[in-house]
XYZ file of C-alpha atoms in Angstrom:
568
model
C -3.202 30.949 46.037
C -3.816 33.076 42.951
C -2.569 32.119 39.512
C -0.493 35.286 39.326
C 1.572 34.439 42.400
C 1.914 30.784 41.496
C 2.848 31.254 37.847
C 5.123 34.230 38.409
C 7.112 32.327 40.977
C 7.356 29.239 38.761
C 8.129 31.369 35.701
C 10.879 33.209 37.527
C 12.532 29.964 38.554
C 12.180 28.492 35.051
C 13.433 31.638 33.293
C 16.463 31.992 35.517
C 17.284 28.345 35.057
C 16.852 28.197 31.270
C 17.628 31.718 30.091
C 19.662 33.125 32.982
C 17.624 36.346 32.966
C 16.316 38.322 35.909
C 12.612 38.441 36.653
C 10.582 39.925 39.443
C 9.483 37.216 41.854
C 6.562 37.143 44.221
C 7.268 36.981 47.930
C 4.837 34.135 48.487
C 6.082 30.571 48.337
C 4.624 28.090 45.891
C 2.136 25.728 47.452
C 1.268 23.172 44.795
C -1.378 21.535 46.997
C -3.389 24.731 47.266
C -5.920 25.154 44.407
C -6.012 28.291 42.321
C -8.534 30.949 43.209
C -11.639 31.285 41.035
C -12.891 34.441 42.772
C -10.677 36.734 40.704
C -9.344 36.465 37.173
C -5.561 36.527 37.246
C -3.108 37.030 34.388
C 0.590 36.263 34.096
C 3.012 36.812 31.199
C 5.623 34.180 30.457
C 8.006 33.010 27.758
C 6.731 30.566 25.119
C 9.206 27.960 26.381
C 7.501 27.944 29.769
C 4.398 26.268 28.321
C 6.255 23.010 27.752
C 8.105 23.071 31.081
C 7.426 20.428 33.709
C 6.372 23.103 36.217
C 3.638 24.573 34.041
C 2.325 21.209 32.826
C 2.135 20.016 36.445
C 0.296 23.188 37.422
C -2.324 22.718 34.699
C -2.591 18.978 35.345
C -3.194 19.470 39.059
C -5.698 22.262 38.640
C -7.746 20.725 35.822
C -7.433 17.166 37.185
C -6.169 15.946 33.808
C -3.325 13.379 33.515
C 0.112 14.942 33.082
C 0.856 13.145 29.809
C -2.435 14.339 28.255
C -1.620 17.967 29.082
C 1.945 17.574 27.848
C 0.907 15.948 24.574
C -1.866 18.486 23.915
C 0.292 21.562 24.480
C 3.239 20.110 22.541
C 1.023 19.491 19.495
C 0.013 23.156 19.321
C 3.297 24.885 20.151
C 5.733 22.671 18.224
C 5.962 25.005 15.200
C 5.283 28.323 16.917
C 7.750 31.165 16.398
C 10.274 31.716 19.174
C 9.744 35.493 19.412
C 6.390 35.037 21.163
C 5.277 35.804 24.700
C 2.237 34.285 26.406
C -0.390 35.614 28.764
C -1.811 32.851 30.972
C -5.310 33.528 32.294
C -7.317 31.660 34.941
C -10.186 31.087 35.504
C -11.565 31.412 31.980
C -15.121 30.613 30.884
C -15.153 29.029 27.442
C -18.537 29.142 25.704
C -18.296 25.745 24.061
C -16.924 23.879 27.059
C -19.424 25.487 29.432
C -22.275 24.389 27.144
C -20.928 20.824 27.095
C -20.404 20.959 30.848
C -24.059 21.681 31.605
C -25.431 19.287 28.983
C -23.160 16.355 29.899
C -20.352 16.656 32.461
C -22.426 18.220 35.243
C -24.674 15.152 35.205
C -21.844 12.848 36.201
C -21.320 11.703 39.755
C -17.620 12.647 39.817
C -16.632 16.292 40.146
C -15.397 18.185 37.101
C -14.394 21.829 37.034
C -16.321 24.401 35.014
C -13.241 26.544 34.439
C -10.465 26.568 31.859
C -7.063 28.111 31.297
C -6.644 30.528 28.412
C -3.219 31.241 26.902
C -3.001 34.307 24.646
C -0.067 34.774 22.277
C 1.656 38.114 21.591
C 4.792 39.383 19.937
C 7.615 39.618 22.465
C 7.435 43.397 22.064
C 4.445 43.149 24.421
C 4.912 42.498 28.140
C 3.119 43.086 31.420
C 4.685 46.521 31.897
C 3.777 48.028 28.505
C 0.580 46.077 27.725
C -1.711 49.076 28.176
C 0.644 51.464 26.393
C 0.150 49.833 22.967
C -2.579 51.583 20.995
C -2.574 49.133 18.083
C -2.147 45.358 18.410
C -2.185 44.660 14.667
C 0.493 42.008 13.993
C 1.208 41.901 17.738
C -1.663 39.649 18.874
C -1.723 36.117 17.415
C -4.773 34.575 19.093
C -5.350 32.241 22.006
C -5.594 28.612 23.117
C -7.918 27.144 25.760
C -6.989 24.275 28.081
C -10.127 22.600 29.433
C -10.614 19.942 32.157
C -11.385 16.996 29.879
C -9.297 13.939 30.635
C -8.892 12.582 27.084
C -8.092 15.754 25.134
C -7.166 18.958 26.946
C -7.116 21.428 24.025
C -10.390 23.347 23.893
C -11.576 26.158 21.639
C -8.560 27.812 20.041
C -8.395 30.721 17.606
C -4.977 31.391 16.097
C -3.488 33.435 13.282
C -1.160 31.782 10.742
C 1.326 34.521 11.709
C 1.966 32.608 14.930
C 3.677 29.782 13.054
C 7.045 29.768 11.337
C 5.879 28.146 8.075
C 3.410 30.265 6.121
C 3.733 29.054 2.518
C 0.023 28.471 2.010
C -3.309 30.226 1.448
C -6.488 29.480 3.391
C -9.883 30.640 4.641
C -9.731 33.211 7.435
C -12.246 35.164 9.499
C -12.006 38.024 11.976
C -12.842 37.672 15.667
C -12.967 40.227 18.491
C -11.439 39.130 21.789
C -11.076 40.680 25.241
C -7.707 39.967 26.873
C -6.551 41.552 30.130
C -9.232 44.208 29.740
C -8.219 45.181 26.191
C -10.559 44.718 23.225
C -8.441 43.074 20.531
C -9.153 41.626 17.086
C -7.532 38.668 15.410
C -7.787 37.143 11.931
C -7.443 33.380 11.920
C -9.443 30.154 11.922
C -11.162 28.351 14.840
C -9.764 25.061 16.090
C -10.862 22.640 18.811
C -9.966 19.154 19.946
C -12.567 16.460 20.528
C -13.055 15.509 24.157
C -13.699 11.826 23.392
C -17.009 11.726 25.275
C -19.481 14.484 24.421
C -17.707 15.545 21.234
C -16.023 13.450 18.577
C -14.160 14.706 15.529
C -17.431 14.900 13.563
C -19.261 17.202 15.998
C -16.109 19.277 16.447
C -15.811 19.793 12.685
C -19.440 20.921 12.527
C -19.026 23.359 15.396
C -15.795 24.839 14.019
C -17.152 25.304 10.507
C -20.177 27.134 11.918
C -17.932 29.215 14.163
C -16.085 30.307 11.014
C -19.277 31.185 9.135
C -20.715 33.055 12.141
C -17.697 35.365 12.222
C -17.534 35.664 8.440
C -21.197 36.371 7.648
C -24.040 37.913 9.646
C -26.455 35.360 8.190
C -25.081 32.519 10.352
C -24.785 31.941 14.106
C -22.514 29.904 16.324
C -23.489 26.264 16.775
C -23.231 25.013 20.357
C -22.788 21.305 21.160
C -26.223 21.152 22.790
C -27.776 22.589 19.613
C -26.189 19.793 17.570
C -27.895 17.300 19.886
C -31.265 18.977 19.469
C -31.009 18.952 15.667
C -29.925 15.309 15.570
C -32.718 14.252 17.911
C -35.060 14.617 14.911
C -32.858 12.271 12.896
C -31.864 9.527 15.324
C -33.891 7.184 17.502
C -30.957 6.577 19.855
C -29.428 8.725 22.558
C -26.742 11.143 21.454
C -24.556 11.156 24.584
C -21.920 9.861 24.984
C -21.222 10.526 21.330
C -20.278 7.656 19.042
C -19.498 9.868 16.070
C -21.545 10.925 13.057
C -21.602 9.628 9.470
C -21.448 12.087 6.589
C -25.233 11.879 6.100
C -25.839 13.222 9.627
C -23.240 15.947 9.172
C -24.918 17.135 5.993
C -28.342 16.893 7.672
C -27.262 19.341 10.383
C -25.741 21.775 7.887
C -28.840 21.623 5.683
C -31.007 22.457 8.702
C -28.782 25.485 9.276
C -29.519 26.846 5.803
C -26.745 25.529 3.565
C -27.127 23.971 0.138
C -25.144 20.800 0.805
C -23.220 18.758 -1.757
C -21.686 15.420 -0.779
C -18.961 13.969 -2.994
C -17.947 10.335 -2.558
C -14.886 8.686 -4.058
C -15.315 5.374 -5.807
C -13.876 2.679 -3.579
C -11.354 0.223 -4.940
C -11.472 -3.485 -4.234
C -8.525 -4.407 -2.064
C -6.227 -6.856 -3.842
C -5.517 -8.497 -0.495
C -9.202 -8.873 0.290
C -9.812 -12.353 1.824
C -12.968 -12.576 -0.284
C -10.976 -12.721 -3.537
C -10.185 -16.155 -4.941
C -6.496 -16.370 -5.853
C -6.356 -12.577 -6.063
C -8.647 -12.622 -9.108
C -11.192 -9.814 -9.112
C -13.495 -11.742 -11.422
C -13.713 -14.580 -8.906
C -14.545 -12.398 -5.916
C -16.649 -14.377 -3.477
C -19.162 -11.598 -3.021
C -20.088 -11.996 -6.693
C -20.723 -15.725 -6.419
C -23.756 -16.775 -8.408
C -24.709 -13.105 -8.668
C -26.684 -13.667 -5.453
C -26.135 -10.936 -2.860
C -28.078 -12.983 -0.324
C -25.263 -15.547 -0.153
C -22.465 -12.974 -0.341
C -19.528 -14.007 1.849
C -18.591 -10.366 2.366
C -22.076 -9.635 3.683
C -22.129 -12.731 5.870
C -18.827 -11.826 7.531
C -19.117 -8.034 7.647
C -22.805 -7.582 8.257
C -25.835 -6.157 6.481
C -25.115 -3.138 4.311
C -21.396 -3.831 3.926
C -21.530 -5.703 0.638
C -19.720 -3.735 -2.086
C -22.494 -4.654 -4.507
C -25.015 -2.940 -2.238
C -22.951 0.136 -1.435
C -24.295 3.437 -2.751
C -27.341 1.800 -4.328
C -29.766 3.528 -1.965
C -27.946 6.846 -1.624
C -29.007 10.091 -3.295
C -25.500 11.180 -4.264
C -23.108 10.123 -7.002
C -19.787 8.317 -6.767
C -16.779 9.804 -8.561
C -13.571 8.356 -9.938
C -10.300 9.094 -8.139
C -9.237 11.713 -10.683
C -12.601 13.496 -10.785
C -12.973 13.341 -6.995
C -9.593 15.014 -6.504
C -10.332 17.639 -9.175
C -13.634 18.592 -7.524
C -12.025 18.815 -4.081
C -9.406 21.288 -5.317
C -12.058 23.327 -7.161
C -14.012 23.910 -3.969
C -10.814 24.662 -2.051
C -9.968 27.336 -4.663
C -13.481 28.698 -4.129
C -12.689 29.592 -0.536
C -15.006 27.137 1.220
C -13.984 25.269 4.367
C -14.708 21.639 3.523
C -15.568 18.740 5.821
C -13.421 15.774 4.821
C -14.224 12.208 5.885
C -11.974 9.168 6.026
C -12.864 5.683 7.193
C -12.224 6.615 10.837
C -11.826 10.383 11.097
C -13.386 13.733 10.153
C -11.619 17.078 9.822
C -11.667 20.346 7.884
C -9.681 21.344 4.816
C -9.477 25.146 4.622
C -6.779 25.853 2.013
C -3.749 24.620 0.138
C -0.136 25.284 -0.631
C 0.360 28.567 -2.458
C 0.763 26.991 -5.892
C -1.364 26.513 -8.986
C -2.707 23.167 -10.130
C -3.589 19.969 -8.302
C -0.514 17.727 -8.474
C 1.705 17.466 -5.377
C -0.022 20.390 -3.688
C -0.567 19.872 0.022
C -3.792 20.718 1.859
C -4.206 23.040 4.859
C -6.175 21.288 7.597
C -7.970 21.936 10.855
C -7.469 18.478 12.292
C -7.531 17.781 16.031
C -4.857 15.102 15.580
C -2.505 17.808 14.287
C -1.834 21.459 14.997
C -3.898 24.249 13.368
C -2.960 24.967 9.718
C -0.987 21.726 9.386
C -0.169 20.814 5.770
C -0.852 17.251 4.624
C -0.571 15.429 1.315
C -3.698 14.440 -0.560
C -4.126 10.670 -0.507
C -6.700 7.947 -1.023
C -7.661 7.885 2.656
C -10.219 10.611 1.896
C -13.445 8.779 1.074
C -15.860 11.724 0.853
C -16.179 15.439 1.452
C -19.040 17.829 2.211
C -19.299 21.323 0.727
C -21.507 23.874 2.558
C -22.710 25.970 -0.373
C -24.880 29.053 -0.219
C -28.501 28.043 -0.745
C -28.895 29.887 -4.069
C -25.916 28.259 -5.790
C -27.427 25.676 -8.136
C -24.623 25.093 -10.647
C -22.265 22.494 -9.205
C -18.635 22.184 -10.248
C -19.119 18.896 -12.097
C -21.920 20.399 -14.216
C -19.545 22.774 -16.020
C -18.508 21.076 -19.264
C -15.705 23.369 -20.375
C -14.930 21.538 -23.625
C -18.559 21.865 -24.719
C -18.535 25.553 -23.804
C -15.363 26.154 -25.847
C -16.823 24.279 -28.827
C -20.033 26.309 -28.612
C -18.157 29.628 -28.313
C -15.939 28.881 -31.307
C -19.059 28.151 -33.352
C -20.636 31.440 -32.256
C -17.411 33.309 -33.067
C -17.435 31.870 -36.580
C -21.002 33.124 -37.024
C -20.086 36.585 -35.752
C -17.031 36.795 -38.030
C -19.190 35.769 -40.979
C -21.740 38.474 -40.151
C -18.948 41.037 -39.940
C -17.456 39.800 -43.250
C -14.182 39.184 -41.448
C -11.269 37.817 -43.475
C -9.345 36.648 -40.408
C -8.454 33.010 -39.870
C -10.862 30.934 -37.820
C -10.359 31.897 -34.169
C -9.343 29.129 -31.792
C -9.724 29.481 -28.042
C -7.336 26.586 -27.378
C -4.155 27.178 -29.328
C -2.491 24.258 -31.059
C 0.433 22.570 -29.276
C -0.434 24.354 -26.015
C -1.156 22.571 -22.751
C -3.556 24.422 -20.475
C -4.183 24.272 -16.760
C -7.842 24.855 -15.938
C -8.484 26.699 -12.698
C -12.130 26.803 -11.596
C -13.538 28.645 -8.592
C -16.693 30.170 -7.180
C -16.724 33.798 -6.095
C -19.101 36.730 -5.868
C -19.548 39.083 -8.801
C -18.861 41.957 -6.405
C -15.474 40.542 -5.439
C -14.513 39.729 -9.019
C -15.482 43.144 -10.351
C -13.475 44.773 -7.566
C -10.514 42.607 -8.610
C -10.914 43.744 -12.232
C -11.061 47.439 -11.315
C -7.747 47.160 -9.465
C -6.016 45.280 -12.295
C -4.281 46.983 -15.204
C -6.963 46.056 -17.741
C -8.290 49.400 -18.941
C -9.641 48.139 -22.278
C -11.847 45.410 -20.836
C -12.599 46.923 -17.415
C -15.800 48.680 -18.512
C -17.164 45.534 -20.143
C -16.707 43.488 -16.948
C -18.050 46.144 -14.587
C -21.145 46.952 -16.673
C -22.046 43.297 -17.332
C -25.082 42.172 -15.320
C -24.131 39.168 -13.200
C -25.761 37.151 -10.395
C -24.410 37.383 -6.858
C -22.397 34.157 -7.269
C -20.420 33.284 -10.382
C -18.160 30.481 -11.525
C -14.871 31.547 -13.114
C -12.672 29.350 -15.284
C -9.105 30.522 -15.892
C -7.104 28.847 -18.669
C -3.369 29.109 -17.957
C -0.559 28.113 -20.298
C 1.287 25.359 -18.415
C 4.653 26.602 -19.746
C 4.212 29.896 -17.900
C 4.401 28.198 -14.512
C 8.070 27.291 -14.975
C 9.171 30.873 -15.566
C 7.170 32.857 -12.993
C 5.807 32.874 -9.482
C 3.926 29.547 -9.216
C 1.168 31.233 -7.171
C 0.435 33.960 -9.719
C 0.397 33.594 -13.506
C -0.950 35.416 -16.578
C -4.245 33.958 -17.754
C -4.769 33.064 -21.422
C -8.576 32.920 -21.330
C -11.233 33.679 -18.729
C -14.824 32.415 -18.799
C -17.566 33.468 -16.407
C -20.642 31.352 -15.686
C -23.912 31.886 -13.835
C -23.753 29.929 -10.553
C -27.515 30.292 -10.055
C -28.277 28.393 -13.287
C -29.208 24.787 -12.561
C -29.245 23.695 -16.197
C -26.261 21.545 -17.119
C -26.316 22.837 -20.713
C -24.106 25.727 -21.819
C -26.953 28.082 -20.879
C -24.892 29.194 -17.881
C -22.344 31.138 -19.984
C -22.154 34.905 -19.243
C -18.990 36.288 -20.832
C -15.381 35.460 -21.698
C -12.105 37.323 -22.049
C -10.118 35.609 -24.794
C -6.624 36.365 -26.082
C -7.597 39.363 -28.239
C -11.298 39.906 -27.648
C -14.201 39.832 -25.209
C -17.392 37.943 -26.011
C -20.611 38.498 -24.064
C -24.028 36.911 -24.181
C -27.010 39.242 -24.566
C -30.757 38.911 -25.080
C -32.881 40.270 -27.879
C -36.070 42.274 -27.315
C -38.423 39.569 -28.543
C -41.042 37.876 -26.448
C -38.816 34.830 -26.128
C -35.715 36.861 -25.158
C -33.448 34.794 -27.381
C -29.770 34.545 -26.484
C -27.355 36.392 -28.729
C -23.607 36.870 -28.648
C -21.572 40.008 -29.188
C -17.792 40.328 -29.471
C -15.378 43.209 -28.899
C -12.123 42.761 -30.782
C -8.712 44.270 -30.217
C -8.756 43.874 -26.445
C -5.406 42.416 -25.400
C -5.394 43.148 -21.682
C -3.404 40.658 -19.622
C -5.238 39.258 -16.600
C -3.484 37.482 -13.738
C -4.884 34.729 -11.557
C -7.607 35.770 -9.118
C -6.378 35.755 -5.498
C -9.269 37.063 -3.384
C -10.884 33.813 -2.193
C -8.039 32.495 -0.028
C -5.901 34.667 2.229
C -2.144 34.546 2.653
C 0.968 36.670 2.540
C -0.445 38.575 -0.440
C -3.291 39.802 1.818
C -1.010 40.157 4.888
C -3.087 37.367 6.475
C -6.044 39.727 6.832
C -9.626 38.965 5.887
């Protein structure tokens, strides 16, 4: 029996029962023992409520040979916060690129039979239905993406690409990319973020995070390509001396190794671990009497003896090539890279997932993170907590200035000194200019962006006096921007958009940690730029333009949200 006949009959019965509406029914009876045809692709439209009905879950469970409770749990996780004014198009059989690759590299080698085919469920506004599907000329804001159900017995949710518009709660900003999709013969486009569940055998959360982050970059930039599961195995074969299947997960070092091989400039940030007060290796709860410090001899460390080689806190991070950061600095750096519009791989002690955005507020305190986490639904908001032990940032290869290298206080001190020199040269009688006003608390907002994007932002802002200076200033492709915002302004205005007191722009391609990375700054009543003289040594000089009192507002081009109508 075809999917169309089977689903339409079930849908009709369900709809009449739950919504007391009339639907066309097929003449054929439902034969649940008869498998669905794979000779023709069939489509059927149904209400969103039908996806969680016993009839549909049983249909999927029987066809994919996946336990009923696994199908039920997987679907419920995705659809729990979906808007009610949505209609679904169920498609079978569907060939999913990622599952088919895993099938031939792993599942097809098993003795037991496993299907190659998946279900695909596409989501539309309820304005769309089977009768008028081909009459719509524009599916903008009518098509919300799709979800794949694959025949894997531990996790049924396969590759999924959804728009935030599908969900009721949208009070956040995040990374988005555009994808072209063919549904029911129509070429459609959707702006969203890829999502996929681990299957528990060939793919764990670590491999899934790698594949999804590369799927995002492949749709965002022509420079990158999709990463298939089998390609991950080939890359890791150069790193590991053990077999890769079934997967046992990947540590952060392996994740960064794969991304580095794919052309990224990787930065790993690790949070300093605290000693547990309830640790059995503490004597009477006294840190100074910790057993692993006995006699200063790591060789007799009780922690090492019980936990195994390499687990001693005294040995941790000694042989690594990355630094360890305090809780406060670790959190600050995480939010900086989120503001920069990078999807970030986040690692805990037992899980790996992506952070792709944040709540639509300024600052770092009590601001939730937007995640792509296969234990949750797409775009789920979570609180920042100490469970995050490290994160990986996939930077463009020519970005050499890392976030922690920017010493803003030193830059401000240096600029104020240069301003005093310039005022003295100009015989100015004005009071000494201060970038940080007395009795004012500032919020510092750092982010990476491209000079092209920032200049476009400036040209569309109402900043006529300083516009020409920004546009004509030579800048590298990538720049760091620091916005200084008066904390008092956040209480009186939109918390996602505020006037900026001072703006400083830095060269992201400068690897020197000195203030040599400064390019220009827009201060309260002037613009200061760095220039070069015509000497052989091209010495750095500064030039200021006074009387410029344009008001800039916070930059909002890196992360997408309601302000961009959820478009890329």
